[in-house]
Amino acid sequence: MAHLGSRRRMSPGLRTRIAHRKAHRTPPSPLIAEPDEMMGKAHELFQLCDKEDKGLITKRDLQRLQNELPLTPEQLEAVFDSLDQSNNGYLTPVEFSMGLGKLLGVNLSHEEEKENSMMEETFESGWSDGPDEEDDAEEMLFSATMEHLGASRIFQEHKEIRDLWSRLRKERPELLSHFEEFLYRVSSYIRDVHHEKDTLEQALKRKETDHGREVRCLYEEMEQQIKIERERLLKKDASREHDRHTVLQRDLVRKEQELEGIVLRQKQLEHQLQALNNEQLQTRVQNDQLRQLNDDLVEQLERTKGDLERSHENLERLKRQEQEGEECKKRGDMVGL
């Protein structure tokens, strides 16, 4: 969006009216579902459209929602066009779910559109004529809208959103409320994702702490058991000291081996993921080697077959030569007689 240097200030009366409208603006629609409910509704609507189970829906498929949503075919086409950001002619489940807020907010947008229109008229009447003043009014209205939707702190870059919002406001005002509803849903979804991420990280940290505590407790318990066993054996009769000492040494070795096994198991668990990843790579390498070996064997078999055929031909030729030699010899003997 353009930032102009010289702009006139807003009148105090206009500033008061804008603040009053921002303070009393209607909150987002109560029909907007919680994330789990919204995802369930999105899945249900997507299944109604995707009768063939293709994994995507087209504009024609979306018309099947006429009995589910109070929308005309033209409105459904407009909703599809607004959701199809990539302009590829179809929607994936993710794209459809992210845009569900537009579908749920259709019947609740009229009052908000009226309020936005009144606020725009207030801006227009409170500024003097000129493009700078109009940009200032539109900028303040956009900032107030983003703050109201809870999206100002979610999106670091507002320029593309600002341009699209301004374009819809001027060219397609009937879709502006859907776009704002969509921003609200995306912002809520991102906040939920961040919250879930923080929750998972905290749970992972707690799990690591609990695991370390369990290992330490096990180590301390084993040390205590070893100590108790040692003290008990040392209190035995002196006549059995040698045998008891031998038993104690065996127990100590066994306990130490168990402790080493626990430590080794812990290291194995830590390297298990890496081993699983390496296994896939090794399998691919082995498959490549087996294919190469198979190709070599096939080539060797072809060469062996060729050698065998040539040997067979040479053998047949030698047999014929030998037979011809014998016949010549017989004829020579007959002539000599």
XYZ file of C-alpha atoms in Angstrom:
337
model
C 0.000 0.000 0.000
C 1.200 3.493 -0.693
C 2.427 5.682 2.150
C 2.115 9.400 1.357
C 4.133 12.042 3.119
C 1.827 15.039 3.579
C -1.613 14.231 5.013
C -4.184 16.243 6.887
C -5.193 15.284 10.414
C -8.600 13.846 11.278
C -11.098 16.119 12.989
C -11.770 15.435 16.723
C -15.432 14.714 16.052
C -14.608 12.087 13.446
C -12.008 10.501 15.723
C -14.647 10.228 18.488
C -17.213 8.620 16.161
C -14.668 6.081 14.874
C -13.577 5.150 18.387
C -17.220 4.739 19.394
C -17.932 2.416 16.456
C -14.801 0.350 17.133
C -15.800 -0.035 20.788
C -19.368 -1.130 19.927
C -18.678 -3.116 16.787
C -20.414 -6.474 16.666
C -18.041 -9.333 17.571
C -17.442 -12.188 15.140
C -20.413 -14.373 14.341
C -21.424 -16.741 17.175
C -22.034 -19.391 14.545
C -18.328 -19.642 13.900
C -17.469 -23.089 15.205
C -14.604 -24.044 17.477
C -11.612 -25.584 15.635
C -12.695 -29.199 16.238
C -16.321 -28.490 15.319
C -15.287 -26.494 12.262
C -12.988 -29.291 11.038
C -15.776 -31.835 11.534
C -18.227 -29.654 9.605
C -15.638 -29.116 6.880
C -15.094 -32.866 6.552
C -18.852 -33.476 6.390
C -19.418 -30.823 3.703
C -16.399 -32.002 1.716
C -17.724 -35.575 1.747
C -21.111 -34.343 0.506
C -19.378 -32.688 -2.441
C -16.869 -35.472 -3.129
C -19.313 -38.280 -3.885
C -16.762 -40.034 -6.113
C -14.110 -39.963 -3.345
C -11.613 -38.198 -5.628
C -9.894 -36.341 -2.819
C -10.756 -32.954 -4.383
C -13.863 -31.024 -5.446
C -14.659 -28.869 -8.464
C -17.038 -25.958 -8.912
C -19.732 -28.371 -10.096
C -19.216 -30.567 -7.017
C -19.712 -27.541 -4.743
C -23.226 -27.070 -6.155
C -24.248 -30.137 -4.134
C -24.275 -27.921 -1.035
C -27.395 -26.031 -2.143
C -29.487 -28.167 0.221
C -27.001 -27.762 3.078
C -26.265 -24.020 2.890
C -28.657 -21.132 2.107
C -26.701 -20.130 -0.984
C -27.705 -19.674 -4.593
C -25.694 -21.348 -7.372
C -24.142 -17.983 -8.209
C -23.102 -17.459 -4.592
C -21.597 -20.938 -4.449
C -19.597 -20.171 -7.586
C -18.389 -16.920 -6.013
C -17.373 -18.779 -2.857
C -15.505 -21.379 -4.917
C -13.637 -18.671 -6.833
C -12.645 -16.972 -3.583
C -11.383 -20.255 -2.104
C -9.527 -21.316 -5.261
C -6.507 -19.089 -4.607
C -4.264 -21.137 -6.929
C -6.808 -20.894 -9.808
C -6.388 -24.573 -10.663
C -10.116 -25.330 -10.839
C -10.355 -27.597 -7.798
C -10.105 -27.491 -3.989
C -8.202 -29.875 -1.728
C -9.524 -30.810 1.738
C -7.030 -28.411 3.332
C -8.041 -25.497 1.091
C -11.710 -26.238 1.712
C -11.270 -26.448 5.495
C -9.264 -23.214 5.650
C -12.048 -21.410 3.788
C -14.951 -22.865 5.750
C -15.389 -19.594 7.622
C -16.653 -18.014 4.403
C -19.408 -20.623 4.088
C -20.484 -20.340 7.724
C -20.537 -16.517 7.682
C -22.716 -15.927 4.611
C -26.041 -15.257 6.400
C -24.455 -13.200 9.165
C -22.615 -10.704 6.999
C -25.417 -8.230 6.173
C -25.369 -6.352 9.463
C -21.583 -6.211 9.444
C -21.577 -4.990 5.846
C -24.070 -2.286 6.822
C -21.859 -1.210 9.724
C -18.772 -1.192 7.499
C -20.688 0.901 4.960
C -21.706 3.405 7.653
C -18.120 3.606 8.894
C -16.899 4.186 5.350
C -19.431 7.013 4.941
C -18.205 8.501 8.208
C -14.637 8.387 6.932
C -15.634 9.962 3.644
C -17.523 12.799 5.359
C -14.791 13.437 7.937
C -11.924 13.964 5.510
C -11.436 16.739 3.027
C -11.352 15.901 -0.651
C -8.168 14.369 -2.012
C -6.461 10.939 -2.460
C -4.262 11.357 0.623
C -7.239 11.687 2.928
C -8.998 8.702 1.351
C -5.891 6.550 1.807
C -5.665 7.612 5.446
C -9.299 6.724 6.047
C -8.956 3.370 4.307
C -5.740 2.619 6.192
C -7.409 3.325 9.536
C -10.428 1.221 8.588
C -8.158 -1.671 7.534
C -6.109 -1.439 10.740
C -9.270 -1.386 12.843
C -10.628 -4.390 10.943
C -7.411 -6.396 11.377
C -7.333 -5.565 15.082
C -10.986 -6.540 15.467
C -10.423 -9.870 13.689
C -7.368 -10.611 15.839
C -5.168 -10.869 12.731
C -2.904 -7.857 13.216
C -0.431 -9.787 15.361
C -0.685 -13.031 13.389
C 0.418 -11.755 9.966
C 3.734 -9.894 9.970
C 3.326 -8.644 6.398
C 0.006 -6.868 5.791
C 0.620 -5.483 2.292
C -0.829 -8.396 0.283
C -3.781 -8.723 2.668
C -4.287 -4.962 2.544
C -4.273 -4.942 -1.269
C -6.750 -7.830 -1.518
C -8.998 -6.324 1.164
C -9.001 -2.959 -0.631
C -9.682 -4.619 -3.976
C -12.633 -6.614 -2.616
C -13.964 -3.520 -0.864
C -13.994 -1.581 -4.121
C -14.739 -4.276 -6.716
C -16.522 -7.122 -4.870
C -18.024 -5.694 -1.649
C -20.373 -8.657 -1.377
C -17.321 -10.885 -0.713
C -15.625 -8.550 1.772
C -17.369 -10.005 4.813
C -16.457 -13.525 3.653
C -12.819 -12.495 3.320
C -12.823 -10.944 6.800
C -14.465 -14.088 8.164
C -11.756 -16.120 6.454
C -9.032 -13.970 8.055
C -10.663 -14.522 11.428
C -10.711 -18.295 10.934
C -7.099 -18.417 9.709
C -5.941 -16.255 12.623
C -7.780 -18.467 15.099
C -6.356 -21.570 13.461
C -2.787 -20.225 13.610
C -3.210 -19.250 17.251
C -4.530 -22.731 18.022
C -1.574 -24.284 16.200
C 0.869 -22.150 18.184
C -0.918 -23.075 21.401
C -0.875 -26.767 20.492
C 2.822 -26.509 19.605
C 3.606 -24.899 22.958
C 1.540 -27.537 24.743
C 3.355 -30.367 22.951
C 6.740 -28.827 23.717
C 5.853 -28.480 27.383
C 4.555 -32.062 27.464
C 7.783 -33.273 25.841
C 9.875 -31.381 28.377
C 7.815 -32.840 31.212
C 8.221 -36.306 29.733
C 11.986 -35.880 29.477
C 12.114 -34.600 33.066
C 9.992 -37.508 34.305
C 12.161 -39.979 32.401
C 15.324 -38.545 33.926
C 13.735 -38.627 37.364
C 12.730 -42.272 36.910
C 16.260 -43.202 35.851
C 17.734 -41.399 38.838
C 15.247 -43.024 41.209
C 16.005 -46.438 39.746
C 19.720 -45.793 40.062
C 19.333 -44.662 43.681
C 17.081 -47.616 44.466
C 19.575 -50.060 43.033
C 22.390 -48.406 44.962
C 20.326 -48.668 48.124
C 19.596 -52.327 47.431
C 23.271 -53.002 46.842
C 24.167 -51.235 50.058
C 21.577 -53.195 52.060
C 22.709 -56.472 50.552
C 26.331 -55.678 51.303
C 25.577 -54.833 54.931
C 23.479 -57.952 55.386
C 26.163 -60.213 54.001
C 28.873 -58.579 56.116
C 26.917 -59.489 59.287
C 27.018 -63.226 58.569
C 29.123 -65.688 60.466
C 32.894 -65.467 60.038
C 33.063 -69.140 59.004
C 31.016 -68.395 55.935
C 32.779 -65.141 55.138
C 34.530 -66.496 52.076
C 31.375 -67.979 50.569
C 29.350 -64.916 51.424
C 31.996 -62.697 49.928
C 31.845 -64.716 46.716
C 28.054 -64.443 46.612
C 28.247 -60.730 47.261
C 30.710 -60.247 44.432
C 28.402 -62.109 42.073
C 25.463 -59.985 43.160
C 27.460 -56.815 42.742
C 28.538 -57.820 39.258
C 24.968 -58.694 38.338
C 23.624 -55.417 39.677
C 26.303 -53.468 37.865
C 25.495 -55.343 34.665
C 21.832 -54.511 35.131
C 22.722 -50.878 35.633
C 24.928 -50.932 32.553
C 22.093 -52.601 30.674
C 19.729 -49.807 31.681
C 22.211 -47.172 30.550
C 22.809 -49.070 27.307
C 19.071 -49.396 26.734
C 18.680 -45.673 27.173
C 21.370 -45.037 24.552
C 19.756 -47.586 22.241
C 16.447 -45.770 22.520
C 18.165 -42.508 21.680
C 19.797 -44.006 18.566
C 16.800 -46.076 17.523
C 15.305 -43.346 15.399
C 18.600 -42.753 13.624
C 18.969 -46.485 13.023
C 15.489 -46.675 11.523
C 16.301 -43.815 9.177
C 19.584 -45.439 8.143
C 17.846 -48.764 7.559
C 15.757 -47.329 4.768
C 18.857 -45.927 3.088
C 20.688 -49.248 3.419
C 17.699 -51.076 1.971
C 17.743 -48.842 -1.095
C 21.489 -49.408 -1.499
C 21.035 -53.174 -1.184
C 18.222 -53.132 -3.724
C 20.446 -51.232 -6.139
C 23.233 -53.752 -5.577
C 20.857 -56.683 -6.106
C 19.557 -55.146 -9.326
C 23.133 -54.618 -10.525
C 24.036 -58.197 -9.550
C 20.978 -59.496 -11.374
C 21.937 -57.526 -14.476
C 25.491 -58.917 -14.264
C 24.195 -62.483 -13.888
C 21.849 -62.055 -16.825
C 24.714 -60.709 -18.923
C 26.977 -63.545 -17.767
C 24.243 -66.086 -18.583
C 23.900 -64.653 -22.079
C 27.673 -64.903 -22.598
C 27.679 -68.478 -21.242
C 24.853 -69.448 -23.574
C 26.798 -67.984 -26.496
C 29.962 -69.860 -25.463
C 27.966 -73.062 -25.077
C 26.448 -72.706 -28.517
C 29.860 -72.033 -30.073
C 31.341 -75.047 -28.234
C 28.487 -77.187 -29.447
C 29.059 -76.010 -33.017
C 32.814 -76.715 -32.741
C 32.083 -80.176 -31.367
C 29.722 -80.935 -34.214
C 32.295 -79.664 -36.705
C 35.019 -81.863 -35.151
C 32.700 -84.855 -35.254
C 32.005 -84.256 -38.901
C 35.711 -83.827 -39.635
C 36.523 -87.019 -37.761
C 33.763 -88.880 -39.568
C 34.953 -87.562 -42.907
C 38.530 -88.581 -42.044
C 37.431 -92.110 -41.197
C 35.471 -92.362 -44.419
C 38.477 -91.148 -46.399
C 40.675 -93.657 -44.620
C 38.249 -96.467 -45.382
C 38.135 -95.507 -49.031
C 41.923 -95.394 -49.105
C 42.147 -98.862 -47.594
C 39.694 -100.196 -50.122
C 41.665 -98.678 -52.985
C 44.860 -100.235 -51.640
C 43.286 -103.641 -51.704
